[in-house]
């Protein structure tokens, strides 16, 4: 949680961070699981996933065709708060080579045959790449949106 003093009192904000599933790819393992877009990958095989590199390293250590477990958390907004729901999925991986041989054959190489692939499109989401001063300016209202030389909107 992120705690900010706004001049009147402290406010707590929960900001999820991690690897977010933005979609699944047809014909690949995760596509048959009904994983909601926007879900965060919490762990693969019980190992916590904090970044895209961490996910890649974990998948590279798993032989394609292995049955794995993946835990995700999906947030919904209700009654003024975000609530997270954990989901566990069990499925068999495929090889990264199977993806590249189909969609980008010129990039496919034999080492990819030993790397697992889930069939998810991911992005990193969270505070990690944005300075805290940016959030302060948004919350306290001194942030300006500029549109070239034609003017600006002060919030």
mmCIF file of C-alpha atoms in Angstrom:
data_model
loop_
_atom_site.group_PDB
_atom_site.id
_atom_site.type_symbol
_atom_site.label_atom_id
_atom_site.label_comp_id
_atom_site.label_asym_id
_atom_site.label_seq_id
_atom_site.Cartn_x
_atom_site.Cartn_y
_atom_site.Cartn_z
ATOM 1 C CA UNK A 1 0.000 0.000 0.000
ATOM 2 C CA UNK A 2 1.046 3.557 -0.672
ATOM 3 C CA UNK A 3 0.305 6.072 2.127
ATOM 4 C CA UNK A 4 0.135 9.770 1.226
ATOM 5 C CA UNK A 5 -0.558 12.766 3.462
ATOM 6 C CA UNK A 6 -2.794 15.246 1.585
ATOM 7 C CA UNK A 7 -2.681 18.133 4.072
ATOM 8 C CA UNK A 8 -5.769 16.925 5.921
ATOM 9 C CA UNK A 9 -4.919 13.344 6.730
ATOM 10 C CA UNK A 10 -3.293 10.194 5.494
ATOM 11 C CA UNK A 11 -4.783 8.236 2.606
ATOM 12 C CA UNK A 12 -3.871 4.668 1.716
ATOM 13 C CA UNK A 13 -3.740 3.597 -1.902
ATOM 14 C CA UNK A 14 -3.211 0.069 -3.145
ATOM 15 C CA UNK A 15 -1.262 -0.046 -6.376
ATOM 16 C CA UNK A 16 -0.854 -3.529 -7.858
ATOM 17 C CA UNK A 17 2.448 -4.168 -9.566
ATOM 18 C CA UNK A 18 3.835 -7.013 -11.594
ATOM 19 C CA UNK A 19 3.486 -8.882 -14.854
ATOM 20 C CA UNK A 20 0.019 -8.307 -16.276
ATOM 21 C CA UNK A 21 -1.663 -10.590 -18.807
ATOM 22 C CA UNK A 22 -3.023 -8.362 -21.567
ATOM 23 C CA UNK A 23 -4.252 -11.232 -23.734
ATOM 24 C CA UNK A 24 -3.885 -14.868 -24.702
ATOM 25 C CA UNK A 25 -2.884 -16.247 -28.078
ATOM 26 C CA UNK A 26 -5.201 -18.554 -30.018
ATOM 27 C CA UNK A 27 -3.843 -22.057 -30.436
ATOM 28 C CA UNK A 28 -1.555 -21.907 -27.398
ATOM 29 C CA UNK A 29 -2.018 -23.352 -23.883
ATOM 30 C CA UNK A 30 -3.255 -20.316 -21.925
ATOM 31 C CA UNK A 31 -5.944 -19.515 -24.494
ATOM 32 C CA UNK A 32 -8.157 -22.377 -23.290
ATOM 33 C CA UNK A 33 -8.103 -21.281 -19.629
ATOM 34 C CA UNK A 34 -10.407 -18.212 -19.655
ATOM 35 C CA UNK A 35 -7.814 -16.063 -17.864
ATOM 36 C CA UNK A 36 -9.271 -12.554 -17.490
ATOM 37 C CA UNK A 37 -7.236 -9.838 -19.230
ATOM 38 C CA UNK A 38 -5.593 -7.610 -16.638
ATOM 39 C CA UNK A 39 -4.722 -10.510 -14.334
ATOM 40 C CA UNK A 40 -1.352 -10.349 -12.598
ATOM 41 C CA UNK A 41 0.905 -13.411 -12.682
ATOM 42 C CA UNK A 42 1.734 -14.105 -9.028
ATOM 43 C CA UNK A 43 3.743 -17.317 -9.430
ATOM 44 C CA UNK A 44 4.696 -20.123 -11.801
ATOM 45 C CA UNK A 45 5.467 -23.514 -10.243
ATOM 46 C CA UNK A 46 5.308 -21.830 -6.822
ATOM 47 C CA UNK A 47 8.063 -19.344 -7.699
ATOM 48 C CA UNK A 48 7.100 -15.674 -7.332
ATOM 49 C CA UNK A 49 7.115 -13.634 -10.543
ATOM 50 C CA UNK A 50 8.067 -9.966 -10.100
ATOM 51 C CA UNK A 51 9.050 -8.963 -13.641
ATOM 52 C CA UNK A 52 8.940 -9.993 -17.280
ATOM 53 C CA UNK A 53 12.571 -11.104 -16.980
ATOM 54 C CA UNK A 54 11.660 -13.241 -13.964
ATOM 55 C CA UNK A 55 8.850 -14.867 -15.960
ATOM 56 C CA UNK A 56 11.189 -15.500 -18.891
ATOM 57 C CA UNK A 57 13.844 -17.029 -16.623
ATOM 58 C CA UNK A 58 11.267 -19.282 -14.956
ATOM 59 C CA UNK A 59 9.894 -20.476 -18.310
ATOM 60 C CA UNK A 60 13.401 -21.090 -19.648
ATOM 61 C CA UNK A 61 13.996 -23.494 -16.746
ATOM 62 C CA UNK A 62 10.894 -25.576 -17.577
ATOM 63 C CA UNK A 63 10.983 -28.228 -20.301
ATOM 64 C CA UNK A 64 8.262 -27.682 -22.931
ATOM 65 C CA UNK A 65 5.401 -30.135 -22.505
ATOM 66 C CA UNK A 66 5.610 -29.968 -18.700
ATOM 67 C CA UNK A 67 2.417 -29.679 -16.665
ATOM 68 C CA UNK A 68 2.748 -26.493 -14.613
ATOM 69 C CA UNK A 69 0.778 -24.457 -12.107
ATOM 70 C CA UNK A 70 0.321 -20.709 -12.436
ATOM 71 C CA UNK A 71 -1.284 -18.440 -9.855
ATOM 72 C CA UNK A 72 -2.828 -15.132 -10.915
ATOM 73 C CA UNK A 73 -4.709 -12.325 -9.208
ATOM 74 C CA UNK A 74 -7.447 -10.346 -10.915
ATOM 75 C CA UNK A 75 -8.713 -7.064 -9.477
ATOM 76 C CA UNK A 76 -12.276 -5.751 -9.757
ATOM 77 C CA UNK A 77 -13.604 -2.405 -8.568
ATOM 78 C CA UNK A 78 -16.643 -2.484 -6.303
ATOM 79 C CA UNK A 79 -18.056 -0.113 -3.682
ATOM 80 C CA UNK A 80 -15.122 2.291 -3.940
ATOM 81 C CA UNK A 81 -12.396 -0.324 -3.547
ATOM 82 C CA UNK A 82 -10.362 -2.727 -5.635
ATOM 83 C CA UNK A 83 -10.696 -6.370 -4.620
ATOM 84 C CA UNK A 84 -8.299 -9.085 -5.739
ATOM 85 C CA UNK A 85 -9.307 -12.664 -6.489
ATOM 86 C CA UNK A 86 -6.675 -15.392 -6.727
ATOM 87 C CA UNK A 87 -6.927 -18.042 -9.448
ATOM 88 C CA UNK A 88 -4.856 -21.197 -9.915
ATOM 89 C CA UNK A 89 -4.380 -22.698 -13.365
ATOM 90 C CA UNK A 90 -2.800 -26.051 -14.240
ATOM 91 C CA UNK A 91 -1.825 -26.708 -17.831
ATOM 92 C CA UNK A 92 0.870 -28.055 -20.136
ATOM 93 C CA UNK A 93 3.404 -25.671 -21.685
ATOM 94 C CA UNK A 94 4.489 -25.710 -25.297
ATOM 95 C CA UNK A 95 7.796 -24.572 -26.790
ATOM 96 C CA UNK A 96 8.656 -20.999 -27.647
ATOM 97 C CA UNK A 97 9.771 -22.403 -30.992
ATOM 98 C CA UNK A 98 6.176 -23.397 -31.802
ATOM 99 C CA UNK A 99 5.165 -19.733 -31.577
ATOM 100 C CA UNK A 100 8.050 -18.329 -33.614
ATOM 101 C CA UNK A 101 7.900 -21.028 -36.287
ATOM 102 C CA UNK A 102 4.279 -20.019 -36.900
ATOM 103 C CA UNK A 103 4.404 -16.217 -36.569
ATOM 104 C CA UNK A 104 8.029 -15.186 -37.181
ATOM 105 C CA UNK A 105 9.971 -18.045 -38.816
ATOM 106 C CA UNK A 106 13.005 -15.853 -39.536
ATOM 107 C CA UNK A 107 13.499 -15.339 -35.770
ATOM 108 C CA UNK A 108 12.972 -18.997 -34.794
ATOM 109 C CA UNK A 109 16.075 -20.864 -33.659
ATOM 110 C CA UNK A 110 16.708 -24.326 -32.265
ATOM 111 C CA UNK A 111 17.391 -23.143 -28.678
ATOM 112 C CA UNK A 112 13.727 -22.076 -28.485
ATOM 113 C CA UNK A 113 12.746 -25.743 -28.675
ATOM 114 C CA UNK A 114 13.961 -26.069 -25.057
ATOM 115 C CA UNK A 115 12.142 -22.982 -23.725
ATOM 116 C CA UNK A 116 8.567 -23.152 -22.441
ATOM 117 C CA UNK A 117 5.827 -20.862 -23.727
ATOM 118 C CA UNK A 118 2.422 -20.148 -22.186
ATOM 119 C CA UNK A 119 0.700 -18.252 -24.980
ATOM 120 C CA UNK A 120 0.133 -15.007 -23.084
ATOM 121 C CA UNK A 121 0.873 -11.419 -24.060
ATOM 122 C CA UNK A 122 2.218 -9.568 -21.029
ATOM 123 C CA UNK A 123 3.214 -6.085 -19.881
ATOM 124 C CA UNK A 124 4.713 -4.742 -16.669
ATOM 125 C CA UNK A 125 2.334 -2.697 -14.541
ATOM 126 C CA UNK A 126 3.023 -0.795 -11.361
ATOM 127 C CA UNK A 127 5.030 1.917 -9.691
ATOM 128 C CA UNK A 128 8.447 0.558 -10.618
ATOM 129 C CA UNK A 129 9.089 2.729 -13.666
ATOM 130 C CA UNK A 130 7.490 6.014 -12.559
ATOM 131 C CA UNK A 131 8.997 8.363 -9.943
ATOM 132 C CA UNK A 132 6.944 8.969 -6.776
ATOM 133 C CA UNK A 133 7.030 12.735 -7.470
ATOM 134 C CA UNK A 134 4.804 12.060 -10.493
ATOM 135 C CA UNK A 135 2.117 10.446 -8.307
ATOM 136 C CA UNK A 136 2.387 13.289 -5.784
ATOM 137 C CA UNK A 137 1.726 15.855 -8.501
ATOM 138 C CA UNK A 138 -1.360 13.981 -9.721
ATOM 139 C CA UNK A 139 -2.836 13.487 -6.251
ATOM 140 C CA UNK A 140 -2.226 17.057 -5.050
ATOM 141 C CA UNK A 141 -3.337 18.707 -8.288
ATOM 142 C CA UNK A 142 -0.242 20.487 -9.560
ATOM 143 C CA UNK A 143 0.135 18.379 -12.676
ATOM 144 C CA UNK A 144 -0.341 20.052 -16.083
ATOM 145 C CA UNK A 145 -1.145 18.341 -19.361
ATOM 146 C CA UNK A 146 0.487 20.130 -22.289
ATOM 147 C CA UNK A 147 -0.466 19.803 -25.924
ATOM 148 C CA UNK A 148 2.294 21.340 -27.978
ATOM 149 C CA UNK A 149 2.317 25.134 -28.295
ATOM 150 C CA UNK A 150 -1.462 25.555 -28.416
ATOM 151 C CA UNK A 151 -2.109 25.561 -24.651
ATOM 152 C CA UNK A 152 -2.481 23.390 -21.610
ATOM 153 C CA UNK A 153 -4.953 22.054 -19.087
ATOM 154 C CA UNK A 154 -4.162 22.637 -15.414
ATOM 155 C CA UNK A 155 -5.670 20.144 -12.943
#
